[in-house]
Amino acid sequence: MIPAGIAVANDVKAAYDWVAHRYPTCPHFVTGSAMSILTKEIIGRGSLFGRFDGHTIEPMSGYWGKELALNAARYHRAEIPELMAPAIAERCGGNPFYINAVVRQSAKSGTPVSDEKALNKILAVDITSGFIWGELNDQVTRWIERINDHKITKWILYLSALEENEEKDKKNRLNLERIQREIRKREGTDVPLETVRDVLIKLSRGDLLEYLEMGNWFRRVKDPILLEFLRIWGRIEVEGHAQSRVQEELVIEYRKSGRRINEYKGYLAEVHMSQALLNAQTMTLEGKFFNSDEDVSIPSRFIYVRHRVRPASGKGQEIDVLGSAGDEQWVCQSKWV
């Protein structure tokens, strides 16, 4: 903990240095939403270097995201059937704040999350004007205020969220030249590439995008809700569209990607299957669970367990659950009977 007088100091690094020297044997726990600047520029340099062990908090698995949605629904008295809980967790990217925000919005509006149409409506409201909008808008606004040229910074952040690199092998990379051209087209301003790069680096310190320093390139964050928010925020705050209009268009856009009820059932089964694999790591299970006469040994560690993997395009080219343990690939198919 940092004393109140130090916690509000303008020079955050000086504050941490002071604590480190004043209490050399005291354990410190540091957490936050913008960890890049903390780890790379504050506690990863100088007298603080080597004193902290980092641990990245990963998204919740589909199973535990589902459990959180159901528990939050009971707490907030929202009506969420079990079939829809995994869909909420998936749409929220496994982020507990977003999951809880969706449940709270459901309870506040009295709207049961009975199907994806209802979920889409709740998400559209929350991202454009609800709990998610309030929290993320505050974070983005405060970070932009740290950078001098607010107008150009807003445009660069907005365009980075829209950017889709057309080069096959560089799909996730931001194309700085295209961002530069879009600013010229929309604002009539010529912004040097070095300025674009400098602003992107500063935005990456707030975890609003990723900067791969070794390769000297940028990519969008993997947070689906933050990306959606930045697109919506840009339309409202940068382009000046009415909030109600953007919300209406978002509902219409979401409506086009609805699922059938059987798909929810299948996805619920997949969520349980993937969690069973994760929970059983290093264990040997009875063969009857795998329709086998022999017991089955589960790998000691899965590098990843993913849902709905498409190794190739075309009909029937989707794996329900794919787990990789390096030299072993686990392929699971979900059938609802």
C-alpha positions as a printed NumPy array, in Angstrom:
array([[  0.   ,   0.   ,   0.   ],
       [  1.09 ,   3.581,  -0.686],
       [  0.341,   6.369,   1.845],
       [ -2.441,   8.713,   0.693],
       [ -0.098,  11.679,   0.249],
       [  2.163,   9.656,  -2.005],
       [ -0.601,   7.932,  -3.95 ],
       [ -1.686,  11.203,  -5.543],
       [  1.825,  12.313,  -6.421],
       [  2.276,  13.473, -10.003],
       [  5.455,  11.458, -10.421],
       [  4.218,   7.906,  -9.922],
       [  7.683,   6.408, -10.344],
       [  9.026,   8.669,  -7.611],
       [  6.226,   7.454,  -5.35 ],
       [  7.091,   3.795,  -5.919],
       [ 10.811,   4.532,  -5.511],
       [ 10.076,   6.234,  -2.206],
       [  8.114,   3.239,  -0.949],
       [ 10.786,   0.807,  -2.179],
       [ 13.532,   2.63 ,  -0.254],
       [ 11.42 ,   3.331,   2.828],
       [ 10.125,  -0.251,   3.142],
       [ 12.772,  -2.506,   1.491],
       [ 11.446,  -5.754,   3.016],
       [  7.737,  -5.031,   2.696],
       [  5.911,  -7.093,   0.025],
       [  4.003,  -4.999,  -2.521],
       [  1.062,  -5.991,  -4.689],
       [  0.483,  -3.812,  -7.753],
       [ -2.484,  -4.215, -10.07 ],
       [ -4.331,  -2.062, -12.569],
       [ -6.059,  -1.815, -15.943],
       [ -3.116,  -0.138, -17.732],
       [ -0.277,  -2.426, -16.707],
       [  2.087,  -1.782, -19.637],
       [  3.248,   1.588, -18.336],
       [  3.594,   0.156, -14.823],
       [  5.639,  -2.889, -15.806],
       [  7.789,  -1.316, -18.53 ],
       [  8.392,   2.216, -17.297],
       [  7.843,   2.267, -13.548],
       [  8.428,  -1.003, -11.69 ],
       [ 10.57 ,  -2.513, -14.457],
       [ 13.382,   0.04 , -14.297],
       [ 15.901,   1.567, -11.911],
       [ 15.835,   0.646,  -8.245],
       [ 12.541,  -1.213,  -8.689],
       [ 13.856,  -3.56 , -11.388],
       [ 13.699,  -7.22 , -10.386],
       [ 11.635,  -6.63 ,  -7.252],
       [  8.326,  -7.603,  -8.822],
       [  7.156, -10.876, -10.316],
       [  4.547, -10.384, -13.03 ],
       [  1.407, -12.451, -13.464],
       [ -0.982, -11.784, -16.337],
       [ -4.647, -12.253, -15.477],
       [ -6.07 , -14.224, -18.398],
       [ -9.729, -14.148, -19.511],
       [-12.025, -16.513, -17.646],
       [-12.642, -19.846, -19.337],
       [-16.028, -20.369, -20.957],
       [-17.129, -22.523, -18.026],
       [-16.18 , -20.084, -15.278],
       [-17.488, -17.162, -17.324],
       [-20.805, -19.003, -17.518],
       [-20.752, -19.617, -13.753],
       [-20.04 , -15.935, -13.072],
       [-22.943, -14.884, -15.308],
       [-25.341, -17.215, -13.47 ],
       [-24.077, -16.185, -10.005],
       [-24.294, -12.488, -10.92 ],
       [-27.813, -13.069, -12.247],
       [-28.873, -14.547,  -8.917],
       [-27.278, -11.656,  -7.033],
       [-28.749,  -8.895,  -9.219],
       [-32.024, -10.8  ,  -9.741],
       [-31.676, -10.864, -13.495],
       [-33.378, -13.517, -15.602],
       [-30.67 , -15.443, -17.47 ],
       [-31.239, -19.08 , -18.521],
       [-28.284, -21.458, -18.345],
       [-28.195, -21.805, -22.15 ],
       [-27.45 , -18.094, -22.571],
       [-24.789, -17.793, -19.842],
       [-21.932, -19.18 , -22.032],
       [-23.002, -16.852, -24.857],
       [-22.679, -13.865, -22.503],
       [-19.206, -14.992, -21.399],
       [-18.106, -15.505, -25.009],
       [-19.371, -12.126, -26.23 ],
       [-17.615, -10.462, -23.286],
       [-14.296, -12.161, -24.063],
       [-14.216, -13.798, -20.63 ],
       [-13.803, -10.406, -18.919],
       [-15.567, -10.491, -15.516],
       [-16.266,  -6.725, -15.525],
       [-18.103,  -6.926, -18.845],
       [-19.999, -10.077, -17.838],
       [-21.194,  -8.423, -14.635],
       [-22.058,  -5.214, -16.524],
       [-24.296,  -7.126, -18.953],
       [-26.066,  -8.861, -16.066],
       [-26.54 ,  -5.554, -14.222],
       [-27.94 ,  -3.926, -17.362],
       [-30.354,  -6.842, -17.757],
       [-31.536,  -6.421, -14.163],
       [-31.732,  -2.622, -14.431],
       [-33.813,  -2.685, -17.614],
       [-35.906,  -5.669, -16.563],
       [-34.953,  -7.443, -19.799],
       [-34.487, -11.241, -19.583],
       [-31.54 , -12.516, -21.631],
       [-33.715, -15.198, -23.2  ],
       [-31.968, -15.29 , -26.576],
       [-29.225, -13.575, -28.559],
       [-31.614, -10.869, -29.74 ],
       [-32.092,  -9.766, -26.121],
       [-28.346, -10.052, -25.442],
       [-27.58 ,  -7.918, -28.495],
       [-29.957,  -5.202, -27.326],
       [-28.457,  -5.145, -23.822],
       [-24.899,  -5.029, -25.195],
       [-25.823,  -2.227, -27.593],
       [-27.234,  -0.159, -24.721],
       [-24.337,  -0.898, -22.37 ],
       [-21.559,  -0.194, -24.872],
       [-23.151,   3.072, -26.043],
       [-24.537,   4.497, -22.798],
       [-24.428,   2.042, -19.891],
       [-21.953,   0.661, -17.354],
       [-19.387,  -0.368, -19.985],
       [-19.572,   3.002, -21.745],
       [-19.107,   4.884, -18.465],
       [-16.056,   2.913, -17.352],
       [-14.244,   2.669, -20.695],
       [-15.033,   6.248, -21.724],
       [-13.509,   7.454, -18.455],
       [-10.354,   5.365, -18.985],
       [ -9.928,   6.447, -22.616],
       [-10.593,  10.128, -21.863],
       [ -8.101,  10.226, -18.987],
       [ -5.43 ,   8.525, -21.094],
       [ -5.933,  10.853, -24.062],
       [ -5.56 ,  13.837, -21.722],
       [ -1.998,  12.634, -21.036],
       [ -1.174,  13.145, -24.727],
       [ -0.947,  16.737, -25.995],
       [ -2.756,  16.736, -29.352],
       [ -6.203,  15.494, -28.315],
       [ -7.853,  15.749, -31.743],
       [ -5.203,  13.825, -33.674],
       [ -4.879,  11.294, -30.842],
       [ -8.627,  10.602, -30.94 ],
       [ -8.53 ,  10.057, -34.687],
       [ -5.527,   7.729, -34.487],
       [ -7.102,   5.667, -31.687],
       [-10.428,   5.429, -33.524],
       [ -8.84 ,   4.488, -36.848],
       [ -6.602,   1.893, -35.185],
       [ -9.758,   0.13 , -33.942],
       [-11.211,   0.166, -37.474],
       [ -7.995,  -0.896, -39.208],
       [ -8.097,  -4.242, -41.049],
       [ -4.803,  -5.1  , -42.724],
       [ -5.545,  -6.706, -46.1  ],
       [ -2.164,  -8.451, -46.325],
       [ -2.789, -12.137, -45.528],
       [  0.284, -12.669, -43.339],
       [ -0.128,  -9.326, -41.545],
       [ -3.842,  -9.414, -40.748],
       [ -3.429,  -8.285, -37.139],
       [ -0.887,  -5.547, -37.86 ],
       [ -1.914,  -1.91 , -37.965],
       [ -1.122,  -0.228, -41.272],
       [  0.265,   3.175, -40.277],
       [  0.275,   4.496, -43.838],
       [ -3.431,   3.748, -44.185],
       [ -4.197,   5.478, -40.874],
       [ -2.222,   8.48 , -42.143],
       [ -4.24 ,   8.512, -45.405],
       [ -7.56 ,   8.244, -43.549],
       [ -6.703,  11.246, -41.344],
       [ -5.832,  13.257, -44.448],
       [ -9.101,  12.161, -46.099],
       [-11.365,  12.815, -43.093],
       [ -9.621,  15.799, -41.488],
       [ -7.675,  17.345, -44.363],
       [ -4.565,  17.228, -42.184],
       [ -1.176,  15.784, -43.139],
       [  0.186,  13.987, -40.09 ],
       [  3.794,  12.712, -40.341],
       [  4.194,   8.946, -39.94 ],
       [  6.528,   9.529, -36.999],
       [  3.73 ,  11.405, -35.221],
       [  1.317,   8.533, -35.899],
       [  3.885,   6.063, -34.537],
       [  4.615,   8.206, -31.472],
       [  0.911,   8.518, -30.616],
       [  0.379,   4.763, -31.066],
       [  3.28 ,   4.042, -28.693],
       [  1.74 ,   6.336, -26.078],
       [ -1.674,   4.706, -26.53 ],
       [ -0.097,   1.261, -26.108],
       [  1.146,   2.304, -22.664],
       [ -2.492,   2.572, -21.638],
       [ -3.203,  -0.888, -23.109],
       [ -5.509,   0.599, -25.745],
       [ -3.531,  -1.309, -28.402],
       [ -0.434,  -3.516, -28.444],
       [  3.097,  -2.45 , -29.384],
       [  5.509,  -5.236, -30.316],
       [  8.774,  -3.451, -29.56 ],
       [ 11.157,  -6.093, -30.923],
       [  9.464,  -6.101, -34.324],
       [  8.499,  -2.421, -34.099],
       [  4.86 ,  -2.941, -35.127],
       [  1.401,  -2.508, -33.638],
       [ -1.774,  -4.564, -33.412],
       [ -5.243,  -4.15 , -31.978],
       [ -6.061,  -5.463, -28.514],
       [ -7.654,  -8.909, -28.219],
       [-10.48 ,  -7.533, -26.069],
       [-13.672,  -7.763, -28.219],
       [-15.724,  -5.386, -26.05 ],
       [-12.978,  -2.738, -25.879],
       [-12.601,  -2.913, -29.669],
       [-16.357,  -2.563, -30.151],
       [-16.412,   0.312, -27.67 ],
       [-13.606,   2.154, -29.505],
       [-15.506,   1.863, -32.784],
       [-18.676,   3.203, -31.143],
       [-16.792,   5.858, -29.145],
       [-15.132,   7.058, -32.361],
       [-18.442,   7.423, -34.154],
       [-19.901,   9.427, -31.25 ],
       [-16.915,  11.395, -29.907],
       [-14.776,  11.768, -33.047],
       [-17.218,  11.762, -35.955],
       [-19.995,  13.457, -33.961],
       [-22.906,  11.076, -34.613],
       [-25.879,  11.072, -32.22 ],
       [-25.621,   8.435, -29.478],
       [-29.182,   7.189, -30.074],
       [-28.534,   6.731, -33.79 ],
       [-25.338,   4.769, -33.188],
       [-27.13 ,   2.578, -30.63 ],
       [-29.953,   1.845, -33.09 ],
       [-27.515,   0.927, -35.87 ],
       [-25.58 ,  -1.347, -33.503],
       [-28.74 ,  -3.285, -32.591],
       [-29.513,  -3.751, -36.303],
       [-25.932,  -4.871, -36.989],
       [-25.987,  -7.401, -34.137],
       [-29.338,  -8.783, -35.262],
       [-27.753, -10.106, -38.462],
       [-25.502, -12.502, -36.544],
       [-28.094, -14.35 , -34.455],
       [-27.883, -18.075, -33.659],
       [-30.468, -20.833, -33.43 ],
       [-31.33 , -22.333, -30.032],
       [-29.614, -25.642, -30.95 ],
       [-26.343, -23.755, -31.35 ],
       [-26.638, -22.482, -27.751],
       [-27.111, -26.061, -26.549],
       [-24.066, -27.215, -28.483],
       [-21.937, -24.344, -27.191],
       [-22.971, -25.06 , -23.583],
       [-21.771, -28.651, -24.054],
       [-18.485, -27.412, -25.553],
       [-17.872, -25.123, -22.581],
       [-18.216, -28.066, -20.186],
       [-16.018, -30.289, -22.379],
       [-13.196, -27.746, -22.518],
       [-13.293, -27.176, -18.753],
       [-13.226, -30.939, -18.163],
       [-10.001, -31.13 , -20.187],
       [ -8.448, -28.253, -18.241],
       [ -9.476, -29.68 , -14.862],
       [ -8.187, -33.157, -15.733],
       [ -4.654, -32.101, -16.706],
       [ -2.057, -34.645, -15.392],
       [ -4.876, -37.093, -14.514],
       [ -5.744, -40.527, -15.904],
       [ -9.462, -40.966, -16.537],
       [-11.549, -44.072, -17.052],
       [-11.85 , -45.085, -20.681],
       [-15.663, -45.106, -20.537],
       [-15.644, -41.294, -20.716],
       [-13.948, -41.56 , -24.114],
       [-15.72 , -44.682, -25.417],
       [-12.462, -46.566, -24.93 ],
       [-11.654, -49.923, -23.321],
       [ -8.455, -48.466, -21.863],
       [ -7.906, -45.63 , -19.422],
       [ -6.88 , -42.328, -20.986],
       [ -4.032, -40.131, -19.701],
       [ -4.645, -36.393, -19.991],
       [ -1.585, -34.25 , -20.888],
       [  0.18 , -32.486, -18.034],
       [ -0.49 , -29.108, -19.638],
       [ -2.585, -27.842, -22.52 ],
       [ -1.002, -24.889, -24.307],
       [ -4.503, -23.835, -25.29 ],
       [ -8.069, -25.136, -25.449],
       [-10.178, -23.283, -28.028],
       [-13.774, -23.363, -29.222],
       [-15.131, -23.251, -32.78 ],
       [-11.793, -23.531, -34.592],
       [-11.921, -23.347, -38.404],
       [ -8.749, -24.924, -39.882],
       [-10.085, -24.34 , -43.404],
       [-12.926, -22.538, -45.132],
       [-16.043, -24.322, -46.337],
       [-18.992, -26.2  , -44.903],
       [-18.225, -28.695, -42.141],
       [-14.737, -27.293, -41.577],
       [-15.163, -26.446, -37.891],
       [-13.779, -28.167, -34.797],
       [-15.973, -27.716, -31.712],
       [-13.143, -27.969, -29.161],
       [ -9.432, -28.123, -30.013],
       [ -6.777, -28.626, -27.363],
       [ -3.042, -28.511, -28.005],
       [ -0.448, -30.057, -25.723],
       [  2.433, -29.61 , -28.147],
       [  2.967, -33.1  , -29.541],
       [ -0.689, -34.023, -28.902],
       [ -3.797, -32.503, -30.464],
       [ -7.164, -33.169, -28.817],
       [-10.15 , -32.803, -31.127],
       [-13.638, -32.867, -29.586],
       [-17.015, -32.917, -31.294],
       [-20.193, -31.845, -29.505],
       [-23.506, -33.579, -30.25 ],
       [-26.728, -32.65 , -28.463],
       [-29.068, -35.663, -28.232]])
